[in-house]
CSV table of C-alpha atoms in Angstrom, one decimal:
chain,number,residue,atom,x,y,z
A,1,MET,CA,70.9,101.7,120.6
A,2,SER,CA,70.8,99.5,117.8
A,3,LYS,CA,68.0,97.9,116.6
A,4,ILE,CA,67.3,94.0,117.4
A,5,LEU,CA,63.5,92.6,115.7
A,6,ASP,CA,61.8,90.5,118.3
A,7,ASP,CA,60.5,87.4,115.6
A,8,LEU,CA,64.0,87.4,113.7
A,9,ARG,CA,67.0,84.3,115.4
A,10,TYR,CA,70.3,85.1,115.8
A,11,ALA,CA,74.0,83.7,115.8
A,12,ASP,CA,76.8,85.2,118.2
A,13,SER,CA,78.3,86.3,115.1
A,14,HIS,CA,75.9,89.1,113.6
A,15,GLU,CA,73.0,87.0,111.4
A,16,TRP,CA,69.8,87.4,111.6
A,17,VAL,CA,67.7,84.1,110.6
A,18,LYS,CA,64.0,84.2,109.4
A,19,LEU,CA,63.1,80.8,109.4
A,20,GLU,CA,60.1,80.9,106.5
A,21,GLY,CA,59.2,76.9,105.7
A,22,ASP,CA,62.5,75.5,105.1
A,23,ILE,CA,63.1,78.1,103.7
A,24,ALA,CA,66.0,80.5,105.7
A,25,THR,CA,66.8,84.3,105.3
A,26,ILE,CA,69.5,85.3,106.4
A,27,GLY,CA,71.3,88.7,106.7
A,28,ILE,CA,73.4,90.8,109.3
A,29,THR,CA,72.6,92.8,111.9
A,30,ASP,CA,71.6,95.7,112.6
A,31,TYR,CA,74.5,96.2,115.3
A,32,ALA,CA,76.5,94.2,113.3
A,33,GLN,CA,76.2,96.8,109.9
A,34,HIS,CA,77.1,99.6,112.7
A,35,ALA,CA,79.8,98.3,114.1
A,36,LEU,CA,81.3,97.9,110.4
A,37,GLY,CA,80.8,100.9,109.2
A,38,SER,CA,80.1,103.0,105.0
A,39,ILE,CA,79.8,99.2,103.7
A,40,VAL,CA,81.0,99.1,99.8
A,41,TYR,CA,80.9,96.2,99.2
A,42,VAL,CA,79.0,92.4,99.7
A,43,ASP,CA,80.8,89.4,99.0
A,44,MET,CA,77.9,86.8,97.9
A,45,PRO,CA,77.5,83.3,97.5
A,46,GLU,CA,75.7,81.3,93.5
A,47,GLU,CA,72.6,79.8,94.1
A,48,GLY,CA,73.1,76.8,93.9
A,49,ASP,CA,76.2,76.4,96.6
A,50,GLU,CA,76.2,74.1,99.5
A,51,VAL,CA,76.4,76.3,103.1
A,52,THR,CA,77.5,75.2,106.0
A,53,ALA,CA,76.5,76.1,110.0
A,54,GLY,CA,79.7,77.8,111.5
A,55,GLU,CA,81.2,78.2,108.1
A,56,GLU,CA,82.1,81.3,106.3
A,57,PHE,CA,80.2,81.6,103.0
A,58,GLY,CA,80.9,85.2,102.3
A,59,ALA,CA,82.3,88.3,103.8
A,60,VAL,CA,80.7,92.4,104.2
A,61,GLU,CA,83.2,95.2,103.8
A,62,SER,CA,83.9,98.6,104.7
A,63,VAL,CA,86.0,100.8,104.0
A,64,LYS,CA,88.3,100.1,106.9
A,65,ALA,CA,88.1,95.9,106.7
A,66,ALA,CA,86.9,92.9,105.2
A,67,SER,CA,84.5,90.7,108.6
A,68,ASP,CA,83.6,87.4,106.8
A,69,LEU,CA,79.7,85.6,107.2
A,70,ILE,CA,78.7,82.6,108.8
A,71,SER,CA,75.9,80.9,108.1
A,72,PRO,CA,74.3,80.2,110.7
A,73,VAL,CA,71.8,77.1,109.4
A,74,SER,CA,72.9,74.2,106.4
A,75,GLY,CA,71.9,74.0,102.8
A,76,GLU,CA,71.6,75.4,99.5
A,77,VAL,CA,71.5,78.4,97.9
A,78,VAL,CA,68.4,78.9,96.9
A,79,GLU,CA,68.8,83.0,96.1
A,80,ILE,CA,71.3,86.0,96.7
A,81,ASN,CA,69.7,89.4,97.2
A,82,SER,CA,71.1,91.1,93.6
A,83,ALA,CA,70.3,94.5,94.9
A,84,LEU,CA,73.4,94.7,97.2
A,85,GLU,CA,76.0,94.3,94.3
A,86,ASP,CA,75.2,97.8,92.8
A,87,SER,CA,73.7,99.2,96.6
A,88,PRO,CA,75.8,97.3,99.2
A,89,GLU,CA,75.3,101.2,101.0
A,90,LEU,CA,71.7,99.3,101.2
A,91,VAL,CA,72.6,96.4,104.2
A,92,ASN,CA,73.6,100.0,106.6
A,93,GLU,CA,70.1,101.6,105.5
A,94,ASP,CA,68.7,98.8,106.9
A,95,ALA,CA,70.4,95.6,108.0
A,96,PHE,CA,66.6,94.0,108.4
A,97,SER,CA,64.9,94.4,105.4
A,98,ASN,CA,68.0,94.4,103.6
A,99,TRP,CA,69.2,90.5,103.4
A,100,ILE,CA,71.5,88.7,101.4
A,101,MET,CA,70.8,85.8,101.0
A,102,LYS,CA,68.3,82.7,101.5
A,103,VAL,CA,69.1,78.9,102.0
A,104,LYS,CA,66.6,75.8,101.8
A,105,VAL,CA,67.9,74.0,104.9
A,106,SER,CA,68.3,70.6,104.9
A,107,ASP,CA,68.2,70.4,109.0
A,108,PRO,CA,65.1,73.4,110.5
A,109,SER,CA,66.8,71.8,113.9
A,110,GLU,CA,70.0,73.9,113.4
A,111,ILE,CA,67.9,77.4,114.4
A,112,ASP,CA,66.8,75.7,117.9
A,113,ALA,CA,70.6,76.0,118.7
A,114,LEU,CA,70.8,80.3,117.7
A,115,LEU,CA,70.1,83.1,119.8
A,116,ASP,CA,66.3,84.5,120.9
A,117,ALA,CA,66.2,88.2,120.5
A,118,ALA,CA,66.5,88.3,124.4
A,119,ALA,CA,70.1,86.6,124.9
A,120,TYR,CA,71.1,88.0,121.1
A,121,ALA,CA,70.8,91.6,123.1
A,122,LYS,CA,72.9,90.5,125.8
A,123,ILE,CA,75.6,89.9,123.4
A,124,CYS,CA,75.3,93.1,121.8
A,125,GLU,CA,75.8,95.0,125.6
A,126,GLU,CA,78.7,92.8,126.2
B,1,MET,CA,90.7,103.6,120.2
B,2,SER,CA,93.8,101.9,118.9
B,3,PRO,CA,97.3,101.0,119.2
B,4,PHE,CA,99.3,102.6,116.6
B,5,GLY,CA,103.2,102.9,117.4
B,6,GLY,CA,102.5,102.8,120.8
B,7,PHE,CA,99.9,105.8,121.3
B,8,ASP,CA,96.1,105.5,121.4
B,9,MET,CA,94.8,106.6,117.9
B,10,PRO,CA,91.2,107.3,116.8
B,11,ILE,CA,90.8,105.2,113.7
B,12,GLN,CA,87.7,108.1,113.3
B,13,TYR,CA,86.0,110.3,114.5
B,14,LYS,CA,82.4,110.3,112.8
B,15,GLY,CA,83.0,108.3,110.2
B,16,ILE,CA,85.7,107.4,107.8
B,17,THR,CA,83.8,108.6,104.1
B,18,GLU,CA,82.8,111.9,106.5
B,19,GLU,CA,85.9,112.6,108.1
B,20,HIS,CA,87.6,112.3,104.0
B,21,ASN,CA,85.3,114.1,102.0
B,22,ALA,CA,85.4,116.8,104.7
B,23,VAL,CA,89.8,116.8,104.2
B,24,ARG,CA,88.7,116.8,100.0
B,25,HIS,CA,86.1,119.5,99.7
B,26,GLU,CA,86.3,121.4,102.7
B,27,VAL,CA,89.0,121.0,105.9
B,28,GLY,CA,89.6,118.8,108.5
B,29,VAL,CA,92.3,118.2,111.3
B,30,PHE,CA,94.4,115.6,112.0
B,31,ASP,CA,96.3,114.8,115.6
B,32,VAL,CA,99.8,113.2,114.8
B,33,SER,CA,100.9,114.3,117.7
B,34,HIS,CA,102.4,110.6,117.4
B,35,MET,CA,104.2,111.2,114.6
B,36,GLY,CA,108.1,111.9,115.7
B,37,GLU,CA,110.9,114.7,115.1
B,38,VAL,CA,114.9,114.5,115.8
B,39,ARG,CA,116.8,117.9,115.6
B,40,VAL,CA,120.5,118.3,113.5
B,41,LYS,CA,123.0,120.5,114.5
B,42,GLY,CA,126.8,121.6,114.1
B,43,PRO,CA,128.9,122.8,111.6
B,44,GLU,CA,128.2,119.8,109.5
B,45,ALA,CA,124.2,119.4,109.3
B,46,THR,CA,124.2,119.9,106.1
B,47,LYS,CA,127.2,117.2,104.7
B,48,TYR,CA,125.8,115.3,107.4
B,49,VAL,CA,122.2,115.2,106.4
B,50,ASN,CA,123.1,114.7,103.1
B,51,HIS,CA,125.1,111.3,103.6
B,52,ILE,CA,121.7,109.9,105.6
B,53,PHE,CA,119.3,111.2,103.5
B,54,VAL,CA,118.8,110.2,99.9
B,55,ASN,CA,117.6,113.4,98.5
B,56,ASP,CA,119.9,116.3,97.9
B,57,VAL,CA,119.7,119.9,100.8
B,58,THR,CA,122.9,120.9,99.3
B,59,GLY,CA,121.6,124.7,98.2
B,60,ALA,CA,118.4,125.1,99.6
B,61,PRO,CA,117.0,128.2,100.5
B,62,ASP,CA,116.3,127.9,104.5
B,63,GLY,CA,112.7,127.6,104.9
B,64,GLN,CA,112.6,124.5,102.9
B,65,ILE,CA,111.9,121.0,103.3
B,66,PHE,CA,111.8,118.3,101.4
B,67,TYR,CA,110.6,114.3,101.0
B,68,GLY,CA,112.8,111.1,100.7
B,69,MET,CA,114.3,108.0,102.7
B,70,MET,CA,116.8,107.5,105.0
B,71,CYS,CA,118.6,104.2,102.8
B,72,TYR,CA,120.4,101.0,104.7
B,73,GLU,CA,123.7,99.8,102.5
B,74,ASN,CA,121.7,97.4,100.0
B,75,GLY,CA,119.0,100.3,99.8
B,76,THR,CA,116.6,99.4,101.2
B,77,THR,CA,114.5,101.8,103.6
B,78,VAL,CA,114.8,102.8,107.3
B,79,ASP,CA,111.9,104.9,106.9
B,80,ASP,CA,110.3,107.8,105.2
B,81,LEU,CA,111.1,111.8,106.3
B,82,LEU,CA,110.1,115.5,105.9
B,83,VAL,CA,114.0,116.9,106.6
B,84,TYR,CA,113.7,120.7,107.5
B,85,LYS,CA,115.8,123.0,106.3
B,86,VAL,CA,116.3,126.0,109.1
B,87,ASN,CA,119.9,127.3,107.7
B,88,ASP,CA,122.8,125.4,106.8
B,89,GLU,CA,123.8,124.3,110.1
B,90,GLU,CA,120.3,123.0,111.7
B,91,TYR,CA,118.3,121.3,110.4
B,92,PHE,CA,114.9,119.4,111.9
B,93,LEU,CA,113.4,116.0,110.9
B,94,VAL,CA,110.1,114.6,110.8
B,95,ILE,CA,110.2,110.7,111.0
B,96,ASN,CA,106.9,108.1,111.1
B,97,ALA,CA,105.8,107.5,115.2
B,98,SER,CA,106.8,103.2,114.5
B,99,ASN,CA,110.5,104.0,113.9
B,100,ILE,CA,111.4,106.6,115.8
B,101,ASP,CA,113.6,104.4,118.4
B,102,LYS,CA,115.1,102.5,115.5
B,103,ASP,CA,115.1,105.9,113.9
B,104,PHE,CA,117.5,107.7,116.3
B,105,ALA,CA,119.4,104.9,116.8
B,106,TRP,CA,120.6,105.3,112.7
B,107,ILE,CA,120.7,108.7,113.2
B,108,LYS,CA,123.0,108.7,116.0
B,109,LYS,CA,125.0,106.0,115.1
B,110,ASN,CA,125.4,107.6,111.6
B,111,ALA,CA,126.2,111.7,113.2
B,112,GLU,CA,129.9,109.5,114.4
B,113,GLY,CA,132.4,111.5,112.9
B,114,PHE,CA,130.4,114.1,111.8
B,115,ASN,CA,131.2,117.9,113.6
B,116,VAL,CA,127.1,117.8,114.2
B,117,THR,CA,124.7,116.9,117.6
B,118,VAL,CA,121.5,115.3,117.1
B,119,GLU,CA,118.6,115.5,118.8
B,120,ASN,CA,115.0,113.2,120.1
B,121,GLU,CA,112.7,116.0,120.0
B,122,SER,CA,109.8,113.9,119.8
B,123,PRO,CA,108.5,114.1,123.5
B,124,TYR,CA,108.6,118.2,123.2
B,125,TYR,CA,106.8,118.1,120.2
B,126,GLY,CA,102.9,117.6,119.2
B,127,GLU,CA,101.7,117.9,115.8
B,128,VAL,CA,98.3,118.8,113.7
B,129,ALA,CA,97.4,118.5,110.3
B,130,LEU,CA,95.3,120.4,109.3
B,131,GLN,CA,94.5,119.7,106.1
B,132,GLY,CA,91.6,120.3,102.8
B,133,PRO,CA,91.2,123.4,100.0
B,134,LYS,CA,89.8,125.9,103.3
B,135,ALA,CA,93.5,125.4,105.1
B,136,GLU,CA,95.0,128.2,104.4
B,137,GLU,CA,91.6,130.7,105.4
B,138,VAL,CA,91.0,128.4,108.9
B,139,LEU,CA,94.5,128.5,110.2
B,140,GLU,CA,94.2,132.8,109.4
B,141,THR,CA,90.8,133.2,110.6
B,142,VAL,CA,90.9,130.7,113.8
B,143,LEU,CA,94.1,130.1,114.4
B,144,GLY,CA,95.5,133.6,113.8
B,145,ILE,CA,98.6,132.5,111.4
B,146,ASP,CA,98.8,134.1,108.6
B,147,GLY,CA,99.8,131.3,105.6
B,148,LYS,CA,99.7,133.0,103.0
B,149,ASP,CA,103.4,133.6,102.5
B,150,ILE,CA,104.1,129.7,102.7
B,151,ALA,CA,105.2,128.4,99.8
B,152,PHE,CA,104.4,124.6,98.8
B,153,TYR,CA,107.0,122.6,100.8
B,154,ASN,CA,108.0,125.4,102.7
B,155,PHE,CA,107.8,126.6,106.7
B,156,LYS,CA,108.0,129.5,109.0
B,157,VAL,CA,108.8,129.7,112.0
B,158,PHE,CA,106.5,131.7,114.7
B,159,HIS,CA,106.5,133.1,118.1
B,160,ILE,CA,103.0,132.1,119.7
B,161,ASP,CA,102.0,132.1,123.3
B,162,GLY,CA,105.4,132.4,124.6
B,163,GLU,CA,107.2,129.2,122.4
B,164,ASP,CA,108.8,128.8,118.8
B,165,VAL,CA,106.3,127.5,116.2
B,166,ILE,CA,106.3,125.6,113.4
B,167,VAL,CA,104.1,125.9,110.3
B,168,SER,CA,104.8,124.2,106.8
B,169,ARG,CA,103.0,123.8,104.1
B,170,THR,CA,103.1,119.7,103.7
B,171,GLY,CA,100.7,117.0,104.3
B,172,TYR,CA,99.8,113.4,103.5
B,173,THR,CA,96.4,114.1,101.8
B,174,GLY,CA,97.0,115.5,98.5
B,175,GLU,CA,95.0,118.6,99.6
B,176,ASP,CA,96.2,122.6,100.8
B,177,GLY,CA,97.4,122.3,103.9
B,178,PHE,CA,99.5,122.7,106.9
B,179,GLU,CA,101.0,121.7,109.6
B,180,ILE,CA,101.7,122.9,112.9
B,181,TYR,CA,104.7,121.9,115.2
B,182,GLY,CA,104.8,123.3,119.2
B,183,SER,CA,104.2,122.0,123.0
B,184,HIS,CA,101.6,119.6,123.6
B,185,ASP,CA,100.1,122.7,125.6
B,186,PHE,CA,100.0,124.9,122.7
B,187,THR,CA,99.4,121.6,120.4
B,188,ILE,CA,95.4,121.1,123.4
B,189,LYS,CA,95.1,124.8,122.7
B,190,VAL,CA,95.4,124.5,118.6
B,191,TRP,CA,93.1,121.3,118.5
B,192,ASP,CA,91.0,123.3,120.7
B,193,LYS,CA,89.8,126.0,119.2
B,194,LEU,CA,89.6,124.2,115.4
B,195,MET,CA,87.1,121.6,117.7
B,196,ASP,CA,85.1,125.1,118.9
B,197,ALA,CA,85.0,126.5,115.2
B,198,GLY,CA,84.0,123.1,114.0
B,199,VAL,CA,86.2,121.5,112.1
B,200,GLN,CA,85.7,118.2,111.3
B,201,ALA,CA,88.4,115.8,113.2
B,202,CYS,CA,89.7,113.7,111.7
B,203,GLY,CA,91.3,110.2,112.5
B,204,LEU,CA,93.6,107.7,111.0
B,205,GLY,CA,91.0,105.8,109.0
B,206,CYS,CA,90.7,108.9,106.5
B,207,ARG,CA,94.5,109.6,107.2
B,208,ASP,CA,94.8,106.3,105.0
B,209,THR,CA,92.2,106.8,102.7
B,210,LEU,CA,93.3,110.2,101.6
B,211,ARG,CA,97.3,109.7,101.4
B,212,PHE,CA,96.9,106.0,98.4
B,213,GLU,CA,93.9,107.6,96.7
B,214,VAL,CA,96.5,110.0,95.6
B,215,GLY,CA,99.8,107.9,95.5
B,216,LEU,CA,101.5,108.8,99.1
B,217,PRO,CA,103.3,104.9,100.8
B,218,LEU,CA,103.3,104.4,103.9
B,219,TYR,CA,106.1,102.8,105.8
B,220,GLY,CA,105.7,99.3,106.5
B,221,HIS,CA,103.4,99.2,103.2
B,222,GLU,CA,104.8,100.4,99.9
B,223,LEU,CA,108.0,100.9,101.5
B,224,SER,CA,109.7,98.8,104.3
B,225,GLU,CA,113.6,96.9,105.6
B,226,GLU,CA,112.7,94.9,102.6
B,227,ILE,CA,111.6,97.4,99.9
B,228,THR,CA,114.0,100.6,97.8
B,229,PRO,CA,113.6,103.6,96.6
B,230,ILE,CA,113.6,101.9,93.7
B,231,GLU,CA,110.9,99.3,93.7
B,232,ALA,CA,108.8,101.6,95.7
B,233,SER,CA,108.9,103.8,92.3
B,234,LEU,CA,110.7,106.8,94.2
B,235,SER,CA,113.5,107.1,92.4
B,236,MET,CA,112.6,110.9,91.9
B,237,PHE,CA,113.9,111.0,95.2
B,238,VAL,CA,116.7,109.5,95.6
B,239,LYS,CA,119.5,111.6,94.0
B,240,LEU,CA,122.5,109.8,92.7
B,241,ASP,CA,125.0,112.1,90.7
B,242,LYS,CA,124.9,113.1,94.9
B,243,PRO,CA,128.9,112.5,95.9
B,244,GLU,CA,128.0,109.8,98.3
B,245,PHE,CA,125.1,109.6,101.1
B,246,ILE,CA,124.0,105.9,102.8
B,247,GLY,CA,122.8,102.8,100.0
B,248,LYS,CA,123.8,105.1,96.9
B,249,GLU,CA,126.0,102.3,95.7
B,250,ALA,CA,123.3,99.6,96.6
B,251,LEU,CA,120.9,102.1,94.9
B,252,ALA,CA,122.8,102.6,91.5
B,253,ALA,CA,123.4,99.5,91.1
B,254,GLN,CA,119.9,98.5,91.0
B,255,LYS,CA,118.1,101.5,89.0
B,256,ALA,CA,121.1,100.9,86.2
B,257,GLU,CA,119.9,97.1,86.1
B,258,GLY,CA,116.6,97.5,86.6
B,259,VAL,CA,114.2,96.6,89.2
B,260,LYS,CA,113.1,93.0,89.7
B,261,ARG,CA,109.4,94.4,91.2
B,262,ARG,CA,107.8,97.1,91.7
B,263,ILE,CA,105.1,99.4,93.0
B,264,VAL,CA,102.4,100.0,90.5
B,265,GLY,CA,98.4,100.8,90.4
B,266,ILE,CA,96.4,98.3,89.9
B,267,GLU,CA,92.1,98.5,89.0
B,268,LEU,CA,89.8,96.0,88.9
B,269,ASP,CA,86.9,95.9,86.6
B,270,GLY,CA,85.1,95.4,89.4
B,271,THR,CA,84.0,96.8,93.4
B,272,ALA,CA,84.9,93.4,95.7
B,273,VAL,CA,87.8,95.3,97.6
B,274,PRO,CA,91.5,94.2,97.3
B,275,ARG,CA,93.5,94.1,100.6
B,276,ALA,CA,97.7,94.4,101.8
B,277,GLY,CA,98.4,90.4,101.2
B,278,TYR,CA,96.1,89.7,98.6
B,279,ALA,CA,98.2,87.3,95.5
B,280,VAL,CA,98.3,89.2,92.2
B,281,MET,CA,98.1,86.4,89.7
B,282,VAL,CA,98.6,86.3,86.1
B,283,GLY,CA,97.1,82.7,84.7
B,284,ASP,CA,98.5,80.1,87.7
B,285,GLU,CA,101.0,82.1,88.1
B,286,LYS,CA,101.7,84.8,91.3
B,287,VAL,CA,102.7,87.4,90.4
B,288,GLY,CA,102.9,89.9,93.2
B,289,GLU,CA,101.0,92.0,96.1
B,290,ILE,CA,98.2,94.0,97.2
B,291,THR,CA,100.5,96.9,99.9
B,292,THR,CA,97.2,98.9,100.6
B,293,GLY,CA,93.7,99.0,99.1
B,294,TYR,CA,90.4,99.9,99.2
B,295,LYS,CA,86.7,100.7,97.3
B,296,SER,CA,88.4,104.5,96.4
B,297,ILE,CA,86.1,106.9,98.8
B,298,SER,CA,86.9,109.8,95.8
B,299,THR,CA,85.9,107.9,92.7
B,300,GLY,CA,83.9,104.7,93.2
B,301,LYS,CA,86.6,102.3,92.2
B,302,SER,CA,88.3,99.3,93.6
B,303,VAL,CA,91.4,100.0,93.1
B,304,ALA,CA,95.6,99.2,95.2
B,305,MET,CA,98.9,100.1,94.9
B,306,ALA,CA,100.9,96.7,94.5
B,307,MET,CA,104.5,95.2,95.2
B,308,ILE,CA,104.5,93.8,91.3
B,309,ASN,CA,107.1,91.5,89.7
B,310,LYS,CA,108.6,92.8,86.3
B,311,PRO,CA,107.1,91.9,83.7
B,312,TYR,CA,103.9,92.1,84.5
B,313,ASP,CA,103.8,95.8,85.4
B,314,LYS,CA,103.3,96.8,82.7
B,315,LEU,CA,100.2,99.2,82.4
B,316,GLY,CA,97.5,97.5,80.9
B,317,THR,CA,98.6,94.6,82.7
B,318,GLU,CA,95.9,92.0,82.5
B,319,ILE,CA,95.5,90.4,86.3
B,320,GLU,CA,93.8,88.9,88.9
B,321,VAL,CA,93.3,89.9,92.4
B,322,HIS,CA,92.8,86.5,95.3
B,323,ILE,CA,89.7,87.8,97.0
B,324,ARG,CA,89.1,85.1,99.6
B,325,LYS,CA,88.1,82.3,97.3
B,326,LYS,CA,87.3,83.6,94.4
B,327,ARG,CA,89.6,85.7,91.7
B,328,PHE,CA,88.5,89.5,90.3
B,329,PRO,CA,90.2,90.6,87.0
B,330,GLY,CA,91.3,94.2,86.6
B,331,LYS,CA,94.4,96.1,85.4
B,332,VAL,CA,98.2,97.6,86.2
B,333,VAL,CA,97.7,101.4,86.2
B,334,LYS,CA,98.9,103.9,87.3
B,335,LYS,CA,99.7,104.5,91.4
B,336,ARG,CA,97.2,108.0,91.3
B,337,PHE,CA,93.2,107.2,91.9
B,338,TYR,CA,92.9,111.1,91.9
B,339,ASP,CA,94.5,114.1,91.1
B,340,LYS,CA,97.2,116.1,93.9
B,341,ASN,CA,95.3,120.0,95.0
B,342,TYR,CA,98.4,121.4,95.8
B,343,LYS,CA,99.0,125.3,96.1
B,344,LYS,CA,101.8,125.9,94.5
């Protein structure tokens, strides 16, 4: 059974978001890391890049496949988790503490369109 | 389970990495019952096999196995296959699952005029591949089959449980190992015994990572109806000194004139993963395409096989691979990313 944290918001494409002020921390869910298997590369944007809600901002690669990362929010990338450059497997170890990017959001109300933990749990069961 | 060549096949059991490492360092077993088998019999069997096959079986001892391809007249590839020589008048051909219908039609059509019979025995045979440095030991202790005297690329027929079982020292992993062909019932029994003994079950996922690391081609990637064995850098298996075979003129001409493109290895400087279909660039020019690529499980390097236009196929040529929106630098290397550990 994969882990789902109550205090996060989720996209149906299996990214999680934690909004603090106007900074959104974004990663992939435990369900996603488990489905992907051994992660060998995380393709991240660069600091200063603009990302748009619903659009691809990078990819996570496992041995067998590449999976696009879809940004749940719009805004400017203010930080990427550079630890993942050398150790992408950290995402397998703990998908929630090993975030991928932080975004200064341009429209905090976009968060409201995302799923809460209960709604996301339902998607994972399907 | 994923559909593959009309079969539902497991991509992985425990995980690609674990299964891959089991085969490299211990032992693992693959259910490869989807592979096709064709038997050729008759007074002209040797002459016929040499007609449809680019390698040369002339004068081989009974029990020897050859790797090679069947080609069209224009030199492109119908399939790659193993040819088991039972004797001068009987051969056993092992072909790719996804090509069984196409291959058998080709084999049958080209048998006209030869004094041979060809039989598609694919529905009868199951097959397991027991692979890894401990394969010989497990073959004996778990299955009671003595494989010590079977040399690399040779086979023996054993009479077990009332049926003939073919055991060959072959595989698709770059490690020592055996492939075992028998009825479905026999194959299930073998599988269950190996599972009870704790041998790691391996899926199609690591079958691909293992064969890739040692530079073995996969039909549909490094070989196809558009690719000749010469272009696939497999000319060592094409015996142009044979009197005749289908595709000989085209392949001889290609060899003499030189190919316009060929399969090479690529190593990236970083760890982005080059996948099949990604473009290989030199400056603004697309000079080729990735055919298979991984972050190698055994070495950790991001490597690929790619079909590259001349003259960019030279070792050491600096290239870039287009991965999504970015370009990643790398260079042309030998298409062997890990050394084979065959027991010869």
